[in-house]
CSV table of C-alpha atoms in Angstrom, one decimal:
chain,number,residue,atom,x,y,z
A,73,UNK,CA,79.8,205.0,149.7
A,74,UNK,CA,79.2,205.6,145.6
A,75,UNK,CA,75.6,204.1,144.0
A,76,UNK,CA,75.4,204.1,140.9
A,77,UNK,CA,71.8,203.2,138.9
A,78,UNK,CA,72.4,200.5,136.2
A,79,UNK,CA,71.8,199.4,132.7
A,80,UNK,CA,68.9,197.9,133.8
A,81,UNK,CA,66.6,200.7,135.7
A,82,UNK,CA,65.4,199.6,139.5
A,83,UNK,CA,68.6,198.0,140.2
A,84,UNK,CA,71.3,199.9,141.8
A,85,UNK,CA,75.6,198.9,142.6
A,86,UNK,CA,77.2,199.5,145.3
A,87,UNK,CA,81.0,200.5,146.4
A,88,UNK,CA,81.6,200.9,149.2
A,89,UNK,CA,84.2,202.3,150.9
A,90,UNK,CA,86.5,200.6,152.9
A,91,UNK,CA,89.1,200.9,156.2
A,92,UNK,CA,92.0,198.9,156.3
A,93,UNK,CA,94.6,198.9,159.4
A,94,UNK,CA,97.4,196.2,160.2
A,95,UNK,CA,94.0,195.1,161.7
A,96,UNK,CA,92.1,194.3,158.7
A,97,UNK,CA,89.3,196.2,157.3
A,98,UNK,CA,85.7,197.5,158.1
A,99,UNK,CA,83.6,198.4,156.4
A,100,UNK,CA,79.6,199.8,155.6
A,101,UNK,CA,78.0,196.9,153.4
A,102,UNK,CA,74.3,198.7,153.9
A,103,UNK,CA,73.7,201.7,154.5
A,104,UNK,CA,70.0,201.9,154.8
A,105,UNK,CA,70.0,205.8,154.9
A,106,UNK,CA,72.1,206.4,151.6
A,107,UNK,CA,70.2,203.6,149.9
A,108,UNK,CA,66.8,205.6,149.7
A,109,UNK,CA,69.1,208.8,149.2
A,110,UNK,CA,69.4,207.7,145.8
A,111,UNK,CA,66.5,204.8,145.5
A,112,UNK,CA,64.0,206.9,147.6
A,113,UNK,CA,63.3,204.0,149.6
A,114,UNK,CA,65.6,201.1,151.7
A,115,UNK,CA,65.3,198.0,152.8
A,116,UNK,CA,62.8,196.4,154.9
A,117,UNK,CA,64.4,193.5,156.0
A,118,UNK,CA,62.3,190.0,156.4
A,119,UNK,CA,64.8,187.2,155.7
A,120,UNK,CA,68.7,186.4,155.2
A,121,UNK,CA,70.2,184.3,152.8
A,122,UNK,CA,73.7,182.6,152.5
A,123,UNK,CA,74.8,180.5,149.5
A,124,UNK,CA,78.1,179.1,149.2
A,125,UNK,CA,78.7,177.3,145.3
A,126,UNK,CA,81.8,175.5,143.6
A,127,UNK,CA,83.3,176.9,141.2
A,128,UNK,CA,80.8,177.5,138.1
A,129,UNK,CA,78.2,177.1,139.5
A,130,UNK,CA,74.7,178.5,137.9
A,131,UNK,CA,72.1,180.2,139.9
A,132,UNK,CA,69.0,182.0,138.6
A,133,UNK,CA,67.0,183.6,137.2
A,134,UNK,CA,65.5,183.7,140.3
A,135,UNK,CA,62.7,186.8,140.8
A,136,UNK,CA,58.9,186.1,142.8
A,137,UNK,CA,55.4,187.1,142.2
A,138,UNK,CA,55.2,191.2,142.4
A,139,UNK,CA,53.7,192.0,145.0
A,140,UNK,CA,55.0,191.1,147.2
A,141,UNK,CA,57.7,189.8,145.2
A,142,UNK,CA,61.7,190.0,146.9
A,143,UNK,CA,64.4,193.3,146.7
A,144,UNK,CA,68.1,191.9,147.6
A,145,UNK,CA,70.9,193.4,148.7
A,146,UNK,CA,73.6,191.3,147.8
A,147,UNK,CA,77.4,191.1,148.4
A,148,UNK,CA,79.7,188.3,148.3
A,149,UNK,CA,81.5,187.4,151.3
A,150,UNK,CA,83.3,185.2,150.4
A,151,UNK,CA,85.2,184.7,146.5
A,152,UNK,CA,83.8,185.5,143.4
A,153,UNK,CA,80.3,185.8,141.2
A,154,UNK,CA,79.3,187.5,139.1
A,155,UNK,CA,76.6,188.6,139.5
A,156,UNK,CA,73.4,189.5,136.7
A,157,UNK,CA,69.9,190.3,137.1
A,158,UNK,CA,67.8,190.9,134.5
A,159,UNK,CA,65.0,192.7,133.2
A,160,UNK,CA,61.2,190.7,132.7
A,161,UNK,CA,59.1,192.9,133.4
A,162,UNK,CA,57.1,192.8,130.5
A,163,UNK,CA,56.2,195.9,128.6
A,164,UNK,CA,59.2,197.5,130.1
A,165,UNK,CA,61.4,199.4,127.3
A,166,UNK,CA,64.5,197.5,128.2
A,167,UNK,CA,62.7,193.6,128.9
A,168,UNK,CA,65.2,191.3,128.2
A,169,UNK,CA,68.3,193.0,128.8
A,170,UNK,CA,70.7,191.8,131.5
A,171,UNK,CA,73.7,193.9,133.3
A,172,UNK,CA,76.2,192.8,136.4
A,173,UNK,CA,78.8,193.9,138.5
A,174,UNK,CA,81.9,191.5,140.0
A,175,UNK,CA,81.1,190.8,143.4
A,176,UNK,CA,84.6,190.3,145.5
A,177,UNK,CA,86.6,190.1,148.5
A,178,UNK,CA,88.6,193.1,147.4
A,179,UNK,CA,86.3,196.6,146.7
A,180,UNK,CA,83.4,194.4,148.4
A,181,UNK,CA,80.7,195.6,146.2
A,182,UNK,CA,77.0,194.6,146.3
A,183,UNK,CA,74.1,195.1,144.2
A,184,UNK,CA,70.3,196.1,145.0
A,185,UNK,CA,67.3,194.6,142.6
A,186,UNK,CA,64.2,195.8,143.0
A,187,UNK,CA,60.3,193.2,143.7
A,188,UNK,CA,60.2,191.9,139.4
A,189,UNK,CA,63.4,192.6,137.6
A,190,UNK,CA,65.2,188.7,137.3
A,191,UNK,CA,68.8,187.4,139.6
A,192,UNK,CA,71.2,185.7,139.2
A,193,UNK,CA,74.4,184.1,139.4
A,194,UNK,CA,78.1,182.3,138.4
A,195,UNK,CA,80.6,182.0,140.4
A,196,UNK,CA,83.8,182.0,139.9
A,197,UNK,CA,85.3,180.7,142.4
A,198,UNK,CA,84.9,178.2,145.1
A,199,UNK,CA,83.5,178.4,148.3
A,200,UNK,CA,81.8,182.3,147.6
A,201,UNK,CA,80.2,182.4,150.1
A,202,UNK,CA,77.1,185.6,148.8
A,203,UNK,CA,74.8,186.9,150.9
A,204,UNK,CA,71.8,188.7,150.3
A,205,UNK,CA,69.3,191.0,152.7
A,206,UNK,CA,65.5,190.6,151.3
A,207,UNK,CA,62.2,192.1,151.4
A,208,UNK,CA,59.7,189.1,152.8
A,209,UNK,CA,60.2,185.3,153.5
A,210,UNK,CA,61.1,182.7,150.8
A,211,UNK,CA,57.2,181.6,149.0
A,212,UNK,CA,57.8,179.4,147.5
A,213,UNK,CA,53.9,179.0,145.3
A,214,UNK,CA,55.3,182.7,144.2
A,215,UNK,CA,58.6,181.9,143.4
A,216,UNK,CA,59.3,181.1,138.9
A,217,UNK,CA,61.9,181.0,137.4
A,218,UNK,CA,63.8,181.6,133.1
A,219,UNK,CA,66.5,178.6,132.0
A,220,UNK,CA,70.0,180.9,132.7
A,221,UNK,CA,71.4,179.5,129.7
A,222,UNK,CA,68.0,180.5,127.4
A,223,UNK,CA,70.2,181.9,124.0
A,224,UNK,CA,67.0,184.8,123.8
A,225,UNK,CA,68.0,186.4,127.2
A,226,UNK,CA,72.3,185.7,126.6
A,227,UNK,CA,73.9,185.9,129.6
A,228,UNK,CA,77.8,186.4,128.8
A,229,UNK,CA,79.7,184.1,131.5
A,230,UNK,CA,82.8,184.6,131.9
A,231,UNK,CA,85.2,180.6,130.5
A,232,UNK,CA,87.1,180.5,134.1
A,233,UNK,CA,83.8,179.8,135.6
A,234,UNK,CA,84.2,176.6,133.3
A,235,UNK,CA,81.4,174.0,132.0
A,236,UNK,CA,78.7,175.9,134.5
A,237,UNK,CA,76.6,174.3,137.1
A,238,UNK,CA,72.3,174.2,137.2
A,239,UNK,CA,70.5,172.5,139.7
A,240,UNK,CA,67.5,170.7,138.1
A,241,UNK,CA,65.0,172.2,138.4
A,242,UNK,CA,67.3,175.7,137.4
A,243,UNK,CA,68.0,173.1,134.0
A,244,UNK,CA,64.3,173.3,133.7
A,245,UNK,CA,62.5,176.0,134.0
A,246,UNK,CA,61.6,178.5,131.1
A,247,UNK,CA,62.6,180.5,128.8
A,248,UNK,CA,61.7,183.6,129.1
A,249,UNK,CA,59.4,183.5,125.3
A,250,UNK,CA,57.9,180.7,126.5
A,251,UNK,CA,58.0,182.4,131.0
A,252,UNK,CA,56.2,185.3,129.3
A,253,UNK,CA,53.7,183.2,127.5
A,254,UNK,CA,52.4,182.0,130.6
A,255,UNK,CA,51.7,184.4,132.4
A,256,UNK,CA,54.5,183.9,134.1
A,257,UNK,CA,57.1,186.9,134.4
A,258,UNK,CA,56.1,190.3,136.8
A,259,UNK,CA,54.4,193.2,134.3
A,260,UNK,CA,56.1,196.6,134.3
A,261,UNK,CA,53.2,199.0,135.3
A,262,UNK,CA,52.3,196.3,138.6
A,263,UNK,CA,55.6,196.9,139.7
A,264,UNK,CA,56.4,200.8,139.1
A,265,UNK,CA,53.7,201.6,140.5
A,266,UNK,CA,53.7,199.1,143.8
A,267,UNK,CA,57.6,201.0,143.7
A,268,UNK,CA,55.8,204.2,144.5
A,269,UNK,CA,53.7,202.4,147.0
A,270,UNK,CA,56.4,201.4,148.9
A,271,UNK,CA,58.3,205.3,148.1
A,272,UNK,CA,55.2,206.5,149.8
A,273,UNK,CA,56.3,204.7,153.0
A,274,UNK,CA,60.5,205.1,153.3
């Protein structure tokens, strides 16, 4: 397993080692000890989610109040998605910037996204099946979104995905600047302080 930090701090790409033979493939897609060795922490699993999306579906940009928010460990079990992490932490040196990881069923990469970061993906295939390990249960009152088509963020959606398909909630979500004005976005210093408390519990 190889883990590297993305250009957005506190988000990581995980490349797994696969073992293939005439029966199929085996891999460890999550290892708490290897994640902890690189990030200083692991997943305190509270909920596991699965979404199935048709080609072109965009889910996100989603985030939750810090604390506790939700850290996410995400992989594609079937098909392919381009997964984005967006730095929406006010005061961060990379505020408004994003990075992406291709999650698909050949390389079988995963992405770890710390609390307070924005998460989004676009499905590149029909029946794209994404599994998420998360560190807290869904709390509707603490969940928020930023419009994934906000030109200030400028996510580059692959042409291969076709016309973006959004939920009404995501389409109506505020842009980054409006979300900041509304006081919805996490604070960089508060988020980093929270990460330190989590590392202390590791």
